[in-house]
């Protein structure tokens, strides 16, 4: 970002500081429940010794008992619209709470005060092991925000690795737009890197603490089973699995395809191109990575930079059998409804995202069918089913959210700094697989670095702090000049408010 020399250092420093002082992280929107019984597709009687897939991933069950991946299958509840959450026990004696799983933030935060939209909260006064650090913390998301205090307490996960761990906890004392009506979670589990932790990266994230204290591999994997479900269903939430410490092969089909993690803050990846049906959008690959491209389980939709979003809508409209859709459907303000039994899937094309492979001269393609992005929301009078568009425009980069993730089993391999995608065993509806993976393809037709050119948030923080430090030094010098006698000056030697140095630096 270019700045002219004439910009005042003071104005530049403070405006720059405030412009980067917010952490924008999305949390889910409200929709209705869906259901899927993933256990019917998993052989829960299987017990296999811990092995490796040849690429350093832990598979199946750990015979020592620390990690039993099959015990973690189906440990999530929820759906894409209201988020996927896991049950935890916090404090001594343990208080059970449901915690939203979010790979797009890094704080472990839980309600510590009553709120009209939650049924219960973590009462710090009832835990003999809770210790406040005396530090305050606040996080602002794209939707909602909260404030509270930092503390430390013991946490265990009933359907997770064995043992209790000492965890940094943000006790939420007040919030706005964060807890939503009809959600069944009382906190958020940020699974991203320390760089995103607030108030600073010295607050060790939950999964980092788990790896250090329990000795499990620095890998987790995520299956979200809301794909293709009717949101108006009255059945139990869809659910899914958060496998901490490795990968459970029963949850995916075929091979795992890997893409490098570009930078360890969010789970940032490099998107090379998008296709609508078989049509390449023909955009410069840097358009897809404008600001950043991340994989975020806490974001409901597939969010695209404005230019990319407009190109996708235009391509869908051009290829769709329905040419006169209301603009409100595309921008998320209106639903599209069909008579019951007349599903809209045949009217829409597939969407494909090409990711750079670990062999950087190659790419692979993840594809979602329209059942994943034309999403059932509710019915009308029992005669019509209504759907929403599962994509939205974004001012904060491309976000691969639940709309896409529900089609795949996603491996967060932090050891080898890569993300893996495989076909999810639960991304099937009516016997039809709702997602596809193909590759490898040559990446010779795209730039060597599609994610370059934009300053990242951590770097902006460093620059802003450096500028403030420089300004502070200048201010100290000015104050010293104001109060110390100066040699060689006429009269009293004072620097008055007519000094050009003072006036033009502060103006």
Coordinates of C-alpha atoms in Angstrom, one line a residue:
X1 CA 0.0 0.0 0.0
X2 CA 1.6 3.3 -1.1
X3 CA 1.6 6.4 1.0
X4 CA 2.7 9.9 0.0
X5 CA 5.7 11.5 1.7
X6 CA 3.5 14.4 2.7
X7 CA 1.4 12.4 5.0
X8 CA 2.0 13.4 8.6
X9 CA 3.8 10.7 10.6
X10 CA 1.4 11.2 13.5
X11 CA -1.7 10.9 11.5
X12 CA -0.3 8.0 9.5
X13 CA 0.8 6.1 12.6
X14 CA -2.4 6.4 14.6
X15 CA -4.7 5.9 11.7
X16 CA -2.7 2.9 10.6
X17 CA -2.7 1.5 14.1
X18 CA -6.5 1.7 14.5
X19 CA -7.1 0.3 11.0
X20 CA -5.4 -2.9 11.9
X21 CA -6.5 -3.2 15.5
X22 CA -9.6 -5.4 14.9
X23 CA -9.6 -9.1 14.4
X24 CA -12.3 -10.0 11.8
X25 CA -13.4 -13.6 12.2
X26 CA -16.7 -14.9 11.1
X27 CA -19.1 -17.1 13.2
X28 CA -22.2 -18.9 11.9
X29 CA -25.6 -17.5 11.0
X30 CA -28.8 -19.0 12.3
X31 CA -30.7 -21.6 10.4
X32 CA -32.7 -24.7 11.3
X33 CA -31.5 -28.1 12.2
X34 CA -30.7 -31.1 10.0
X35 CA -29.7 -34.6 10.8
X36 CA -27.4 -37.4 9.6
X37 CA -26.6 -40.7 11.2
X38 CA -22.9 -41.0 10.4
X39 CA -22.5 -44.0 12.7
X40 CA -24.2 -46.2 10.1
X41 CA -21.3 -45.8 7.8
X42 CA -18.5 -46.4 10.4
X43 CA -17.4 -49.7 11.7
X44 CA -17.2 -48.9 15.4
X45 CA -15.9 -52.3 16.4
X46 CA -12.6 -51.9 14.5
X47 CA -9.5 -51.5 16.6
X48 CA -6.2 -51.0 14.7
X49 CA -2.7 -50.3 16.1
X50 CA -1.4 -46.7 15.5
X51 CA 0.2 -46.6 12.1
X52 CA 1.4 -44.0 9.6
X53 CA 0.1 -43.4 6.1
X54 CA 3.7 -42.9 4.9
X55 CA 3.5 -39.2 5.1
X56 CA 3.8 -38.8 8.8
X57 CA 0.0 -38.9 9.7
X58 CA -1.2 -40.8 12.7
X59 CA -4.0 -43.3 11.8
X60 CA -6.5 -45.4 13.7
X61 CA -6.1 -46.1 17.4
X62 CA -3.2 -45.4 19.8
X63 CA -2.6 -48.6 21.8
X64 CA -1.3 -46.6 24.7
X65 CA -4.8 -45.2 25.3
X66 CA -4.0 -41.6 25.0
X67 CA -5.6 -41.3 21.6
X68 CA -8.4 -43.5 20.5
X69 CA -9.8 -41.9 17.3
X70 CA -12.9 -44.2 17.2
X71 CA -13.9 -42.8 20.5
X72 CA -14.0 -39.3 18.9
X73 CA -16.3 -40.3 16.0
X74 CA -19.6 -38.4 16.3
X75 CA -18.2 -36.1 19.1
X76 CA -19.7 -33.1 17.3
X77 CA -23.3 -31.8 17.2
X78 CA -24.8 -29.0 15.2
X79 CA -25.1 -28.0 11.6
X80 CA -23.5 -25.4 9.2
X81 CA -25.9 -22.6 10.0
X82 CA -25.6 -22.6 13.7
X83 CA -22.1 -24.1 14.0
X84 CA -20.6 -27.5 15.0
X85 CA -19.9 -27.8 18.7
X86 CA -18.2 -30.3 21.1
X87 CA -19.0 -31.0 24.7
X88 CA -16.3 -30.1 27.3
X89 CA -15.9 -30.2 31.0
X90 CA -14.3 -27.1 32.6
X91 CA -13.1 -26.6 36.1
X92 CA -13.2 -28.6 39.4
X93 CA -15.7 -30.0 39.8
X94 CA -16.3 -30.2 36.0
X95 CA -19.0 -28.0 34.5
X96 CA -20.2 -29.2 31.1
X97 CA -20.5 -26.8 28.3
X98 CA -20.8 -27.0 24.5
X99 CA -18.1 -25.2 22.6
X100 CA -18.2 -24.1 18.9
X101 CA -15.4 -25.5 16.8
X102 CA -13.7 -22.6 14.9
X103 CA -10.6 -23.0 12.8
X104 CA -10.7 -19.3 12.0
X105 CA -9.7 -17.9 15.5
X106 CA -7.3 -18.8 18.3
X107 CA -9.0 -18.0 21.6
X108 CA -10.7 -20.5 23.8
X109 CA -13.6 -18.5 25.2
X110 CA -16.7 -19.5 27.2
X111 CA -19.6 -17.6 28.7
X112 CA -19.0 -16.8 32.3
X113 CA -22.1 -14.8 32.9
X114 CA -25.8 -15.2 32.1
X115 CA -27.1 -14.4 28.7
X116 CA -30.7 -14.6 27.3
X117 CA -29.7 -16.8 24.4
X118 CA -27.8 -19.5 26.4
X119 CA -29.1 -22.0 28.9
X120 CA -26.1 -22.2 31.2
X121 CA -22.6 -20.8 31.6
X122 CA -19.2 -21.6 33.2
X123 CA -19.4 -20.2 36.8
X124 CA -15.8 -19.4 37.7
X125 CA -16.7 -19.0 41.3
X126 CA -17.7 -22.7 41.5
X127 CA -14.4 -24.0 40.2
X128 CA -11.6 -24.5 42.9
X129 CA -9.0 -24.6 40.1
X130 CA -9.9 -21.5 38.2
X131 CA -7.3 -18.7 38.4
X132 CA -7.8 -15.3 36.9
X133 CA -4.7 -13.7 35.3
X134 CA -6.1 -10.2 35.8
X135 CA -5.9 -9.4 32.1
X136 CA -8.8 -8.3 30.0
X137 CA -9.5 -9.5 26.5
X138 CA -11.9 -8.5 23.7
X139 CA -12.5 -10.1 20.3
X140 CA -14.5 -8.7 17.5
X141 CA -15.8 -11.0 14.8
X142 CA -17.5 -10.2 11.5
X143 CA -20.7 -11.1 13.3
X144 CA -20.7 -10.1 17.0
X145 CA -18.1 -9.5 19.7
X146 CA -17.3 -10.3 23.3
X147 CA -15.3 -9.0 26.2
X148 CA -14.0 -10.7 29.3
X149 CA -11.1 -11.7 31.5
X150 CA -8.3 -14.2 30.9
X151 CA -7.9 -17.1 33.3
X152 CA -6.6 -20.6 33.6
X153 CA -8.4 -23.8 34.5
X154 CA -8.5 -27.5 33.8
X155 CA -10.4 -28.8 30.8
X156 CA -11.3 -32.3 29.7
X157 CA -13.2 -33.6 26.7
X158 CA -15.5 -36.6 27.3
X159 CA -15.1 -37.8 23.7
X160 CA -11.5 -36.6 23.1
X161 CA -8.0 -37.5 24.2
X162 CA -7.7 -39.0 27.7
X163 CA -6.7 -36.6 30.5
X164 CA -7.2 -33.0 31.8
X165 CA -5.1 -30.1 30.6
X166 CA -4.5 -26.6 32.0
X167 CA -5.9 -24.2 29.4
X168 CA -6.0 -20.4 28.9
X169 CA -9.7 -19.5 29.1
X170 CA -11.3 -16.2 28.1
X171 CA -14.2 -15.9 30.5
X172 CA -16.9 -14.0 28.5
X173 CA -18.6 -11.4 30.7
X174 CA -20.4 -9.4 28.1
X175 CA -21.1 -9.8 24.4
X176 CA -23.1 -8.4 21.5
X177 CA -24.3 -10.4 18.5
X178 CA -22.1 -13.3 19.4
X179 CA -24.6 -15.7 21.1
X180 CA -27.6 -16.3 18.8
X181 CA -31.1 -17.4 19.5
X182 CA -31.6 -21.2 19.4
X183 CA -27.9 -22.1 19.4
X184 CA -26.8 -24.8 21.7
X185 CA -23.2 -23.7 22.4
X186 CA -21.8 -21.5 25.2
X187 CA -18.3 -20.8 23.9
X188 CA -15.9 -21.0 21.1
X189 CA -12.8 -23.2 20.5
X190 CA -10.3 -21.3 18.4
X191 CA -8.1 -23.9 16.6
X192 CA -5.9 -21.5 14.6
X193 CA -2.3 -20.5 15.3
X194 CA -1.0 -18.3 18.2
X195 CA -0.6 -15.3 15.9
X196 CA -4.4 -14.8 16.1
X197 CA -4.7 -15.1 19.8
X198 CA -6.0 -12.0 21.7
X199 CA -4.8 -9.8 23.3
X200 CA -1.5 -11.2 21.9
X201 CA 0.2 -14.3 20.8
X202 CA 1.5 -15.0 24.3
X203 CA -1.9 -16.6 25.1
X204 CA -1.3 -20.2 24.1
X205 CA -4.3 -21.6 22.1
X206 CA -6.2 -24.7 23.3
X207 CA -4.8 -27.2 20.8
X208 CA -1.2 -26.1 21.3
X209 CA -1.6 -26.7 25.0
X210 CA -3.2 -30.1 24.3
X211 CA -0.2 -31.2 22.1
X212 CA 2.3 -30.0 24.7
X213 CA 0.6 -31.5 27.8
X214 CA -0.8 -34.8 26.4
X215 CA 2.0 -35.5 23.8
X216 CA -0.5 -36.1 21.0
X217 CA 0.6 -35.4 17.4
X218 CA 0.1 -31.8 16.2
X219 CA -2.6 -32.8 13.8
X220 CA -6.4 -32.7 13.9
X221 CA -9.0 -33.5 11.4
X222 CA -12.6 -32.4 10.9
X223 CA -15.7 -34.0 9.4
X224 CA -18.9 -31.9 9.3
X225 CA -22.0 -33.9 8.4
X226 CA -24.7 -31.4 7.4
X227 CA -24.3 -31.9 3.6
X228 CA -27.5 -31.9 1.7
X229 CA -29.8 -32.0 4.7
X230 CA -33.2 -30.2 5.0
X231 CA -32.7 -27.5 7.5
X232 CA -36.4 -27.7 8.5
X233 CA -36.0 -31.2 9.8
X234 CA -37.0 -31.8 13.4
X235 CA -34.5 -34.5 13.9
X236 CA -31.3 -34.2 15.9
X237 CA -28.5 -31.9 14.7
X238 CA -26.3 -33.4 11.9
X239 CA -23.1 -33.6 13.9
X240 CA -19.7 -34.7 12.8
X241 CA -16.3 -35.6 14.2
X242 CA -13.3 -33.7 15.5
X243 CA -10.3 -36.1 15.6
X244 CA -7.6 -34.7 17.8
X245 CA -4.1 -36.1 17.2
X246 CA -4.5 -37.6 13.7
X247 CA -6.8 -39.0 11.1
X248 CA -9.6 -41.7 11.2
X249 CA -9.7 -43.5 7.9
X250 CA -13.4 -44.6 8.4
X251 CA -14.5 -41.0 8.0
X252 CA -13.3 -40.5 4.4
X253 CA -13.2 -42.3 1.0
X254 CA -10.2 -42.4 -1.4
X255 CA -7.0 -40.5 -1.0
X256 CA -6.1 -37.4 1.0
X257 CA -4.9 -34.5 -1.3
X258 CA -2.7 -31.9 0.4
X259 CA -2.2 -28.2 -0.1
X260 CA 0.5 -26.1 1.7
X261 CA -0.4 -23.8 4.5
X262 CA 0.9 -20.5 3.2
X263 CA 1.3 -18.8 6.5
X264 CA 0.6 -19.9 10.1
X265 CA -2.0 -17.5 11.4
X266 CA -5.3 -18.5 9.9
X267 CA -5.1 -21.7 7.9
X268 CA -4.2 -19.8 4.8
X269 CA -4.0 -21.7 1.5
X270 CA -3.4 -20.7 -2.2
X271 CA -6.3 -20.8 -4.5
X272 CA -5.3 -21.0 -8.2
X273 CA -8.6 -20.8 -10.0
X274 CA -12.4 -21.4 -9.8
X275 CA -14.7 -23.1 -12.2
X276 CA -18.4 -22.9 -12.6
X277 CA -19.4 -26.1 -14.3
X278 CA -16.6 -26.7 -16.7
X279 CA -16.1 -22.9 -17.2
X280 CA -12.9 -21.3 -15.9
X281 CA -13.6 -17.8 -14.6
X282 CA -10.4 -16.7 -16.3
X283 CA -9.4 -14.3 -13.4
X284 CA -5.9 -13.5 -12.3
X285 CA -5.2 -16.0 -9.5
X286 CA -4.3 -13.1 -7.2
X287 CA -8.0 -12.1 -7.3
X288 CA -8.8 -15.3 -5.5
X289 CA -6.2 -14.7 -2.8
X290 CA -6.9 -11.0 -2.4
X291 CA -6.1 -10.2 1.3
X292 CA -6.0 -14.0 2.0
X293 CA -7.7 -17.3 1.3
X294 CA -8.4 -19.4 4.4
X295 CA -10.2 -22.6 5.6
X296 CA -12.6 -21.7 8.4
X297 CA -15.1 -24.0 10.1
X298 CA -16.6 -21.1 11.9
X299 CA -17.8 -19.5 8.7
X300 CA -21.1 -20.7 7.4
X301 CA -20.8 -19.9 3.7
X302 CA -18.2 -19.9 0.9
X303 CA -17.1 -16.3 0.9
X304 CA -15.5 -14.8 -2.1
X305 CA -13.8 -11.4 -2.8
X306 CA -16.3 -9.1 -4.5
X307 CA -14.9 -9.4 -8.1
X308 CA -14.8 -13.2 -7.8
X309 CA -18.3 -13.4 -6.3
X310 CA -19.7 -11.3 -9.1
X311 CA -18.0 -13.4 -11.7
X312 CA -19.3 -16.6 -10.1
X313 CA -22.9 -15.3 -10.0
X314 CA -22.6 -14.2 -13.6
X315 CA -21.3 -17.6 -14.7
X316 CA -24.0 -19.4 -12.7
X317 CA -26.7 -17.2 -14.1
X318 CA -25.4 -17.7 -17.7
X319 CA -25.2 -21.5 -17.3
X320 CA -28.3 -22.0 -15.1
X321 CA -31.6 -23.2 -16.6
X322 CA -33.2 -20.3 -14.7
X323 CA -32.2 -16.9 -16.1
X324 CA -34.4 -14.5 -14.2
X325 CA -33.5 -15.1 -10.5
X326 CA -34.0 -12.1 -8.2
X327 CA -30.8 -10.3 -7.2
X328 CA -32.0 -10.8 -3.6
X329 CA -31.3 -14.5 -3.9
X330 CA -27.7 -13.9 -4.8
X331 CA -27.1 -11.3 -2.1
X332 CA -28.7 -13.5 0.6
X333 CA -31.7 -11.3 1.3
X334 CA -34.3 -13.6 -0.3
X335 CA -35.0 -17.3 -0.5
X336 CA -35.9 -19.3 -3.7
X337 CA -38.8 -21.7 -3.2
X338 CA -40.0 -24.7 -5.2
X339 CA -43.0 -27.0 -4.8
X340 CA -42.2 -30.0 -2.6
X341 CA -40.5 -32.7 -4.5
X342 CA -39.2 -30.3 -7.2
X343 CA -35.7 -30.0 -5.9
X344 CA -33.6 -27.3 -7.7
X345 CA -30.3 -29.2 -8.0
X346 CA -30.7 -29.8 -11.8
X347 CA -30.9 -26.1 -12.4
X348 CA -27.4 -25.3 -11.1
X349 CA -23.8 -26.3 -12.1
X350 CA -21.0 -27.7 -10.0
X351 CA -18.5 -25.4 -8.4
X352 CA -14.8 -26.2 -8.3
X353 CA -11.8 -24.7 -6.4
X354 CA -8.3 -25.5 -7.6
X355 CA -5.7 -25.5 -4.8
X356 CA -1.9 -25.6 -5.2
X357 CA -0.6 -29.1 -4.4
X358 CA 2.4 -29.7 -2.1
X359 CA 4.3 -30.3 -5.4
X360 CA 4.0 -26.6 -6.2
X361 CA 4.0 -27.2 -10.0
X362 CA 0.7 -29.1 -9.7
X363 CA -2.8 -28.4 -8.4
X364 CA -5.8 -30.5 -7.5
X365 CA -9.5 -29.7 -7.7
X366 CA -12.2 -29.9 -5.0
X367 CA -15.7 -29.8 -6.3
X368 CA -19.1 -29.3 -4.7
X369 CA -22.4 -30.2 -6.2
X370 CA -25.3 -27.7 -6.0
X371 CA -26.8 -29.7 -3.1
X372 CA -24.1 -28.1 -1.0
X373 CA -24.4 -24.5 -2.1
X374 CA -28.2 -24.3 -2.8
X375 CA -29.1 -24.9 0.8
X376 CA -32.5 -26.0 2.2
X377 CA -33.7 -23.6 4.9
X378 CA -37.4 -24.0 5.6
X379 CA -40.8 -25.0 4.1
X380 CA -43.9 -22.9 3.5
X381 CA -47.3 -24.3 4.6
X382 CA -46.0 -27.8 4.0
X383 CA -46.3 -27.2 0.2
X384 CA -43.0 -25.5 -0.7
X385 CA -39.3 -25.9 0.1
X386 CA -37.2 -22.8 0.3
X387 CA -33.5 -22.5 -0.3
X388 CA -30.7 -20.0 0.2
X389 CA -27.5 -19.3 -1.8
X390 CA -24.5 -20.7 0.1
X391 CA -22.1 -18.1 -1.2
X392 CA -21.5 -14.5 -0.3
X393 CA -19.2 -11.6 -1.1
X394 CA -16.4 -10.7 1.3
X395 CA -14.2 -7.7 2.0
X396 CA -11.8 -9.8 4.0
X397 CA -10.6 -12.4 1.6
X398 CA -11.8 -15.8 0.3
X399 CA -13.1 -18.1 3.1
X400 CA -13.7 -21.8 2.5
X401 CA -16.4 -22.3 5.1
X402 CA -18.9 -25.0 6.0
X403 CA -20.6 -24.8 2.5
X404 CA -17.5 -26.4 1.1
X405 CA -16.1 -28.2 4.2
X406 CA -19.2 -30.3 4.6
X407 CA -18.3 -32.2 1.4
X408 CA -14.8 -33.1 2.7
X409 CA -12.8 -34.6 5.5
X410 CA -10.3 -31.9 6.2
X411 CA -6.9 -32.7 7.8
X412 CA -5.1 -29.9 9.6
X413 CA -1.5 -31.3 9.5
X414 CA 0.4 -28.7 11.4
X415 CA 3.5 -30.8 11.6
X416 CA 4.1 -30.7 7.9
X417 CA 2.4 -27.3 7.4
X418 CA -0.3 -28.6 5.1
X419 CA -4.1 -29.1 4.8
X420 CA -5.5 -32.3 3.4
X421 CA -8.9 -32.8 1.7
X422 CA -10.6 -36.2 1.2
X423 CA -14.1 -37.1 0.2
X424 CA -16.2 -37.2 3.4
X425 CA -18.0 -40.5 4.1
X426 CA -21.1 -38.5 5.1
X427 CA -21.3 -36.2 2.1
X428 CA -23.8 -38.4 0.4
X429 CA -27.5 -37.8 -0.2
X430 CA -29.9 -40.3 -1.7
X431 CA -26.9 -42.4 -2.7
X432 CA -25.3 -39.5 -4.6
X433 CA -21.9 -38.2 -3.6
X434 CA -22.1 -34.4 -3.1
X435 CA -18.4 -33.7 -3.5
X436 CA -15.5 -34.7 -5.9
X437 CA -11.7 -34.5 -5.9
X438 CA -9.6 -34.8 -9.0
X439 CA -5.9 -34.2 -9.9
X440 CA -3.1 -33.7 -10.2
X441 CA -3.2 -31.0 -12.8
X442 CA -0.4 -28.8 -14.1
X443 CA -0.1 -25.4 -12.5
X444 CA 2.1 -24.0 -15.2
X445 CA -0.7 -21.8 -16.5
X446 CA -0.9 -19.8 -13.2
X447 CA 1.5 -17.5 -11.4
X448 CA 4.3 -19.0 -9.2
X449 CA 2.9 -17.1 -6.2
X450 CA -0.8 -16.2 -6.3
X451 CA -1.0 -15.1 -2.7
X452 CA 1.7 -12.5 -2.8
X453 CA 1.4 -8.7 -2.8
X454 CA -0.9 -8.1 0.1
X455 CA 0.4 -7.3 3.6
X456 CA -0.9 -9.7 6.2
X457 CA -2.4 -8.6 9.5
X458 CA 0.5 -9.7 11.8
X459 CA 2.9 -7.8 9.6
X460 CA 0.7 -4.8 9.7
X461 CA 0.7 -5.0 13.5
X462 CA 4.5 -5.1 13.5
X463 CA 4.7 -2.1 11.2
X464 CA 2.2 -0.1 13.2
X465 CA 4.0 -0.8 16.5
X466 CA 7.3 0.2 14.9
X467 CA 5.8 3.5 13.7
X468 CA 4.3 4.2 17.1
X469 CA 7.7 3.5 18.7
X470 CA 9.4 5.9 16.2
X471 CA 6.7 8.6 17.0
X472 CA 7.2 8.0 20.7
X473 CA 10.9 8.6 20.4
X474 CA 10.3 11.8 18.4
X475 CA 7.8 13.0 21.1
X476 CA 10.3 12.3 23.9
X477 CA 13.0 14.3 22.0
X478 CA 10.5 17.1 21.5
X479 CA 9.6 17.1 25.2
X480 CA 13.3 17.2 26.2
X481 CA 13.8 20.1 23.9
X482 CA 10.9 21.9 25.5
X483 CA 12.1 21.4 29.1
X484 CA 15.9 21.4 28.8
X485 CA 18.0 24.6 28.4
X486 CA 19.2 25.0 24.8
X487 CA 22.6 26.5 24.1
X488 CA 23.0 29.2 21.4
X489 CA 19.4 30.4 21.4
X490 CA 18.6 34.1 21.8
X491 CA 16.4 35.4 24.6
X492 CA 15.3 32.5 26.8
X493 CA 16.0 29.9 24.2
X494 CA 12.4 28.4 24.5
X495 CA 10.8 26.5 21.6
X496 CA 7.4 28.1 21.3
X497 CA 4.3 27.0 19.6
X498 CA 5.5 28.9 16.5
X499 CA 8.2 26.3 16.0
X500 CA 7.8 24.8 12.5
X501 CA 9.1 21.4 13.8
X502 CA 6.3 21.2 16.5
X503 CA 3.5 22.6 14.4
X504 CA 4.0 20.5 11.3
X505 CA 4.6 17.2 13.0
X506 CA 1.5 17.4 15.1
X507 CA -0.9 19.0 12.6

